[in-house]
mmCIF file of N, CA and C in Angstrom:
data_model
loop_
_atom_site.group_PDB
_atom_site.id
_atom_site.type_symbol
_atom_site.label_atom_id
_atom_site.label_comp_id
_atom_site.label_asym_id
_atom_site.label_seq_id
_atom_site.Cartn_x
_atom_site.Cartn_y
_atom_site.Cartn_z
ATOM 1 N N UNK T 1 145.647 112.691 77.370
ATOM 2 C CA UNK T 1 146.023 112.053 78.590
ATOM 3 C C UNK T 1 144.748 111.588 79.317
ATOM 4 N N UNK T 2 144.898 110.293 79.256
ATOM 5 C CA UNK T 2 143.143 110.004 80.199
ATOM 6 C C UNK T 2 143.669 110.077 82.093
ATOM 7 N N UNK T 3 142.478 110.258 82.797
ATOM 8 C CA UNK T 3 142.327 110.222 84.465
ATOM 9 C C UNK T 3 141.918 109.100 84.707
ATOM 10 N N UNK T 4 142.546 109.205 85.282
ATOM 11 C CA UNK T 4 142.487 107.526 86.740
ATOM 12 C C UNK T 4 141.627 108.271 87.582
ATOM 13 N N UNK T 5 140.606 107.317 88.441
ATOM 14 C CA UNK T 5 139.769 107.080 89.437
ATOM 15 C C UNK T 5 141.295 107.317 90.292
ATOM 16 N N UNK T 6 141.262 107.842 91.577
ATOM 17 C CA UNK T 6 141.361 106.985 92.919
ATOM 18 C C UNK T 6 141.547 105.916 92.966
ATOM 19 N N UNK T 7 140.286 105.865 93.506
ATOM 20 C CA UNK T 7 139.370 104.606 93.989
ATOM 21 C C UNK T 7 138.705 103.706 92.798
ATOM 22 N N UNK T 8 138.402 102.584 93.131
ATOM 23 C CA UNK T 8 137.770 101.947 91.957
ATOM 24 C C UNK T 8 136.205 102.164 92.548
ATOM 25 N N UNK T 9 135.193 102.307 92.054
ATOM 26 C CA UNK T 9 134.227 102.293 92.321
ATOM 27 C C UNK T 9 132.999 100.582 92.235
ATOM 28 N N UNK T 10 132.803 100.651 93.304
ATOM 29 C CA UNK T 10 132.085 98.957 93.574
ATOM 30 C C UNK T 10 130.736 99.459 93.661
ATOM 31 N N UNK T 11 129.762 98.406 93.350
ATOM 32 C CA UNK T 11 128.471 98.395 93.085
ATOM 33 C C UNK T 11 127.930 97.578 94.247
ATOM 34 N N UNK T 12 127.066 97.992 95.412
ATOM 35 C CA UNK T 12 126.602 97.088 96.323
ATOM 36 C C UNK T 12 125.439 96.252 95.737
ATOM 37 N N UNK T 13 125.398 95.159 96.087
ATOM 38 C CA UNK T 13 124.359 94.125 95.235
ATOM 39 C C UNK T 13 122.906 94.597 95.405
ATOM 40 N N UNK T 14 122.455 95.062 97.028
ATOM 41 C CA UNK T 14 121.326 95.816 97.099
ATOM 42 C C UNK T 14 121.585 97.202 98.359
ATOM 43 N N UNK T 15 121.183 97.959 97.904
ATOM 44 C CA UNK T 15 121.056 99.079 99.210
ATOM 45 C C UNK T 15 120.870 98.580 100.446
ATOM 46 N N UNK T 16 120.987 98.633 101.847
ATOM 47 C CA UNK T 16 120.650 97.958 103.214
ATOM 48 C C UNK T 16 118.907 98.205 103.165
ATOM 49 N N UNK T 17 118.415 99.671 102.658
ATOM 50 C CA UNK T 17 117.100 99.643 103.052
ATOM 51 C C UNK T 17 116.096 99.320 102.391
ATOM 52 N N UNK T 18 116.562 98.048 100.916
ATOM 53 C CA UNK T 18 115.564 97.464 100.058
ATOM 54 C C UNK T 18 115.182 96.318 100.555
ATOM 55 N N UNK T 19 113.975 95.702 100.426
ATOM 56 C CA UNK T 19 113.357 94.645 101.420
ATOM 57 C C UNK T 19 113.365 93.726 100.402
ATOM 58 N N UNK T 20 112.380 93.059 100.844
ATOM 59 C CA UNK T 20 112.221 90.951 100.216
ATOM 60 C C UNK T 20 111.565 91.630 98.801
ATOM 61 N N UNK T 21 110.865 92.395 98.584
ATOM 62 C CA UNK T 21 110.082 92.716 96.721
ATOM 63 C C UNK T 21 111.140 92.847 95.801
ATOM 64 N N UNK T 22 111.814 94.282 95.615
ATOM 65 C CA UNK T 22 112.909 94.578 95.058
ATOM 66 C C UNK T 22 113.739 93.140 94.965
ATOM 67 N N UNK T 23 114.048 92.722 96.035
ATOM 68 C CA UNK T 23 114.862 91.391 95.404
ATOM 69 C C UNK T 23 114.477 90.237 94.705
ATOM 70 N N UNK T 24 113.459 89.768 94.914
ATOM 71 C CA UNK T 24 112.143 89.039 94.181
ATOM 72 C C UNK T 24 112.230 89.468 92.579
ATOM 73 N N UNK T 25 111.609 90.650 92.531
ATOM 74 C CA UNK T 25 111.642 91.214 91.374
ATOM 75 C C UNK T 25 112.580 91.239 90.421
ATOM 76 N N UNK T 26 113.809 91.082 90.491
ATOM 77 C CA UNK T 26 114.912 91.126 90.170
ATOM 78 C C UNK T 26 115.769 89.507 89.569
ATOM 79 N N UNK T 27 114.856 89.148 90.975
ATOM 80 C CA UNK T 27 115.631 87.582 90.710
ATOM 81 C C UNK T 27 115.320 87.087 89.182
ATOM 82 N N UNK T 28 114.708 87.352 88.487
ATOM 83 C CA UNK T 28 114.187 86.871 87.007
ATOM 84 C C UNK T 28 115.399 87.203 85.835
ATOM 85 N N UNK T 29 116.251 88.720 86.080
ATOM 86 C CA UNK T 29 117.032 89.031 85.469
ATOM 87 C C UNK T 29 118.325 88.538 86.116
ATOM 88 N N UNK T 30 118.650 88.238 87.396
ATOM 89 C CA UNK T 30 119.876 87.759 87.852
ATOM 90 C C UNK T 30 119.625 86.485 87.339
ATOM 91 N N UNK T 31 118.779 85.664 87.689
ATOM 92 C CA UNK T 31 118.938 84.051 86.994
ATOM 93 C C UNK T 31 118.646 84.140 85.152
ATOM 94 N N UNK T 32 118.876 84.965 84.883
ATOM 95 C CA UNK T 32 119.002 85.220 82.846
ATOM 96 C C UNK T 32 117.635 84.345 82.634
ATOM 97 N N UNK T 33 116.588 84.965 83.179
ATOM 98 C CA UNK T 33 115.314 83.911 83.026
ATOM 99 C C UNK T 33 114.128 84.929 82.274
ATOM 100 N N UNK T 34 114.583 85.749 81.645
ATOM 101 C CA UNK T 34 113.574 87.092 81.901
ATOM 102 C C UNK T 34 112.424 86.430 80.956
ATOM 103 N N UNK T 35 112.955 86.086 79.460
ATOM 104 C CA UNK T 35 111.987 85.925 78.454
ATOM 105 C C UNK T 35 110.930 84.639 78.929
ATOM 106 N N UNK T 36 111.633 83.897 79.285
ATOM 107 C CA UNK T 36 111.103 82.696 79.788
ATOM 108 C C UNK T 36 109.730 82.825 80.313
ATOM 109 N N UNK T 37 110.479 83.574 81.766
ATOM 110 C CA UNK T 37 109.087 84.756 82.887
ATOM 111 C C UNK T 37 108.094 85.105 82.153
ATOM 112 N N UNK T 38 108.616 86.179 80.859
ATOM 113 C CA UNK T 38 107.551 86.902 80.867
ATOM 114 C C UNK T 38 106.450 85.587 79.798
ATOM 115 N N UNK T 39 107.115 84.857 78.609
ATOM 116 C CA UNK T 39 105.987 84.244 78.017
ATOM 117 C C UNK T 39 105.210 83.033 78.914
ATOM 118 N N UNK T 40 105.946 82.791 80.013
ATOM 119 C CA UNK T 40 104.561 81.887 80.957
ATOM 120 C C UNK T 40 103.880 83.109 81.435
ATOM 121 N N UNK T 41 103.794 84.172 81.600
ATOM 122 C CA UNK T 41 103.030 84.732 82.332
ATOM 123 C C UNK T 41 102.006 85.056 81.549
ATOM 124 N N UNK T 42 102.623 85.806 79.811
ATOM 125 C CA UNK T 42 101.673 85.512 79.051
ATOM 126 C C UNK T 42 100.628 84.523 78.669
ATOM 127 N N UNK T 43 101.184 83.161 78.466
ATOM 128 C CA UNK T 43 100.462 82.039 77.821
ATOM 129 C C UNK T 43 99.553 81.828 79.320
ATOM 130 N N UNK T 44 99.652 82.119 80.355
ATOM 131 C CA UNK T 44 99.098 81.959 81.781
ATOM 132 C C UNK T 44 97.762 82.697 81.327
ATOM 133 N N UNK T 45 98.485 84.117 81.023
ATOM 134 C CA UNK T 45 97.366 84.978 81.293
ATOM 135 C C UNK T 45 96.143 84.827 79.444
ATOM 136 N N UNK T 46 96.930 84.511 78.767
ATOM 137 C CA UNK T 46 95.964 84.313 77.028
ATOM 138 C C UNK T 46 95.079 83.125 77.373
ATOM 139 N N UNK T 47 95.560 81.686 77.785
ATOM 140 C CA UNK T 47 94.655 80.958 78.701
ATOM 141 C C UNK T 47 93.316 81.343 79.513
ATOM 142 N N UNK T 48 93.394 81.706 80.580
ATOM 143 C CA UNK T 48 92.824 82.331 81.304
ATOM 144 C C UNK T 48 92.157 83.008 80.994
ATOM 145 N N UNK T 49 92.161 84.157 79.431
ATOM 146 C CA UNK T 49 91.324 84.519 79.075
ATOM 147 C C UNK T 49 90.247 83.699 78.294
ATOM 148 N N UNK T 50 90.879 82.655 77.260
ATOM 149 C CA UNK T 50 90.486 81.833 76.583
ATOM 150 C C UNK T 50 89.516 81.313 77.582
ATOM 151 N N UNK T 51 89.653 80.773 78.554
ATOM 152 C CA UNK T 51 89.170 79.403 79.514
ATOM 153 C C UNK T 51 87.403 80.938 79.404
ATOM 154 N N UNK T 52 87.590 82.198 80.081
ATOM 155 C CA UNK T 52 86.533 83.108 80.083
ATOM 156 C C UNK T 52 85.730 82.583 78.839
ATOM 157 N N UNK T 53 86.103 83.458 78.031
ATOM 158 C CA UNK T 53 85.423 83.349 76.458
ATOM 159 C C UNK T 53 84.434 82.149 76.165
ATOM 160 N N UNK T 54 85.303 81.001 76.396
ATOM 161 C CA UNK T 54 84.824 79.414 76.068
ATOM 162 C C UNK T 54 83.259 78.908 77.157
ATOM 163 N N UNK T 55 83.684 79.394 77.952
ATOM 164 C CA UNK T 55 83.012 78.852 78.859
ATOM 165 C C UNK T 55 81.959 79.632 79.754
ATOM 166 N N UNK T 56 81.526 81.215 78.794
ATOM 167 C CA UNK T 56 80.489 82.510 78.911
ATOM 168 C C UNK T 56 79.598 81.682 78.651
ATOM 169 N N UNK T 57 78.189 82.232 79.087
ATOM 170 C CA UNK T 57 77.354 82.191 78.522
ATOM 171 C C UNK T 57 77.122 82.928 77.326
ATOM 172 N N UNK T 58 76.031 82.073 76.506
ATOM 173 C CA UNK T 58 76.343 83.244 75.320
ATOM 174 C C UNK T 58 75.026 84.231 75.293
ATOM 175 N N UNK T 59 75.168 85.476 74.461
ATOM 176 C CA UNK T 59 74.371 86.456 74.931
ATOM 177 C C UNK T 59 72.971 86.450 74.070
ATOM 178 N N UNK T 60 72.062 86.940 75.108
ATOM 179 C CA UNK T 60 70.900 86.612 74.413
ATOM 180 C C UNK T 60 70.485 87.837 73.416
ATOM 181 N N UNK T 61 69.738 88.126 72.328
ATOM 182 C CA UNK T 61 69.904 88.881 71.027
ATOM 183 C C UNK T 61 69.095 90.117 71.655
ATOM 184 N N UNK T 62 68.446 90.261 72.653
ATOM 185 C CA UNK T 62 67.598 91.171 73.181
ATOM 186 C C UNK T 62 68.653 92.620 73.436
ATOM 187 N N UNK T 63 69.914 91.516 74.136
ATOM 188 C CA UNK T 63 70.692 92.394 75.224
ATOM 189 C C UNK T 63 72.463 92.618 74.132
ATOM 190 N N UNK T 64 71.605 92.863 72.894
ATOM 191 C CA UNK T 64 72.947 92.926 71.710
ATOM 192 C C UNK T 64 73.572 94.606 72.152
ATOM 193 N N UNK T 65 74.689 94.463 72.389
ATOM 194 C CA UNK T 65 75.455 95.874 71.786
ATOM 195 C C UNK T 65 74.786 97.022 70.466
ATOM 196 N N UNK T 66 74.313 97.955 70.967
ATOM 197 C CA UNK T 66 74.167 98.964 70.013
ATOM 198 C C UNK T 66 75.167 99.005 68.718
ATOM 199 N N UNK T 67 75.304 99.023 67.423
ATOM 200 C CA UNK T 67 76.373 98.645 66.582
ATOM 201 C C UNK T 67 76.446 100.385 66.278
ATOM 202 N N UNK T 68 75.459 101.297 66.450
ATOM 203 C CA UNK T 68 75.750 102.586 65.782
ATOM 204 C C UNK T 68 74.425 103.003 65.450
ATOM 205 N N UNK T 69 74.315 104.371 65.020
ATOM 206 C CA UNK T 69 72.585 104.763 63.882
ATOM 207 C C UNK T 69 72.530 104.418 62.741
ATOM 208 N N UNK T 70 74.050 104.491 62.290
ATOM 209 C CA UNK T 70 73.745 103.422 60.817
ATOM 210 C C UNK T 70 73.467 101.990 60.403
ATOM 211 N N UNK T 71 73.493 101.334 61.197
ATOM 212 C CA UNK T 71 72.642 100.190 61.482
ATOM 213 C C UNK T 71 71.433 99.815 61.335
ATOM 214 N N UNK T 72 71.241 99.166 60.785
ATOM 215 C CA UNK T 72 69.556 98.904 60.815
ATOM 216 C C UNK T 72 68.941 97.913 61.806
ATOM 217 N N UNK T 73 68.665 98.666 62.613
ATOM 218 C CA UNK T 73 67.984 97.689 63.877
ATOM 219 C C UNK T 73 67.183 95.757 63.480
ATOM 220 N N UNK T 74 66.932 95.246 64.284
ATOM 221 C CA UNK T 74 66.100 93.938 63.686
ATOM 222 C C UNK T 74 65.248 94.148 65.075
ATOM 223 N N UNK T 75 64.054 94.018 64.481
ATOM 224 C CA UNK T 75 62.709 93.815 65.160
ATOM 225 C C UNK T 75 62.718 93.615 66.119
ATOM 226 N N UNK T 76 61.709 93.862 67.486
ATOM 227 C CA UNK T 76 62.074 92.958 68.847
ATOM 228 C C UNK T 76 61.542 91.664 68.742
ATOM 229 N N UNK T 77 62.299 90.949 69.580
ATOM 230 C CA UNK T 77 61.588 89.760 69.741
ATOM 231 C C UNK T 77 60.163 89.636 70.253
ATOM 232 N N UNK T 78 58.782 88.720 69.570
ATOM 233 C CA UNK T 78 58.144 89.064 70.423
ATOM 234 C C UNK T 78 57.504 88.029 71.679
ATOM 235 N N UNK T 79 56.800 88.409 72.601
ATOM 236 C CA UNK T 79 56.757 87.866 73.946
ATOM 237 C C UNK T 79 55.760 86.748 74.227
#
């Protein structure tokens, strides 16, 4: 034998004491936009790194990253 509710139970769209973020935040999944969102934010942000990278200076051999002790050092430059 299954139970009946009462009452039907309703879902308020937002609590009274959630502000302008929470709804913001959200709006991406109410408008069925989510994947969309997230790969501009990606290709925004892989850009942006790219644009870094491209446009570094490049490093001078003095100021190389340590590779390890098994490494065999190369000479200093000299002055």
């Amino acid at each position: 034998m299954s139970r009946r509710r009462s009452r039907p139970t309703r879902r308020s769209p937002r609590p009274p004491y959630a502000g302008m973020l929470p709804w913001l935040l959200g709006l991406p999944a109410r408008l069925h936009v989510r994947w969309l969102l997230i790969a501009t934010v990606m290709t925004l942000a892989m850009g942006a790194y790219l644009h870094v990278l491209l446009t570094a200076p490049p490093m001078p051999p003095e100021q190389a990253p340590n590779s390890g002790p098994g490494v065999a050092q190369a000479a200093p430059a000299p002055h």
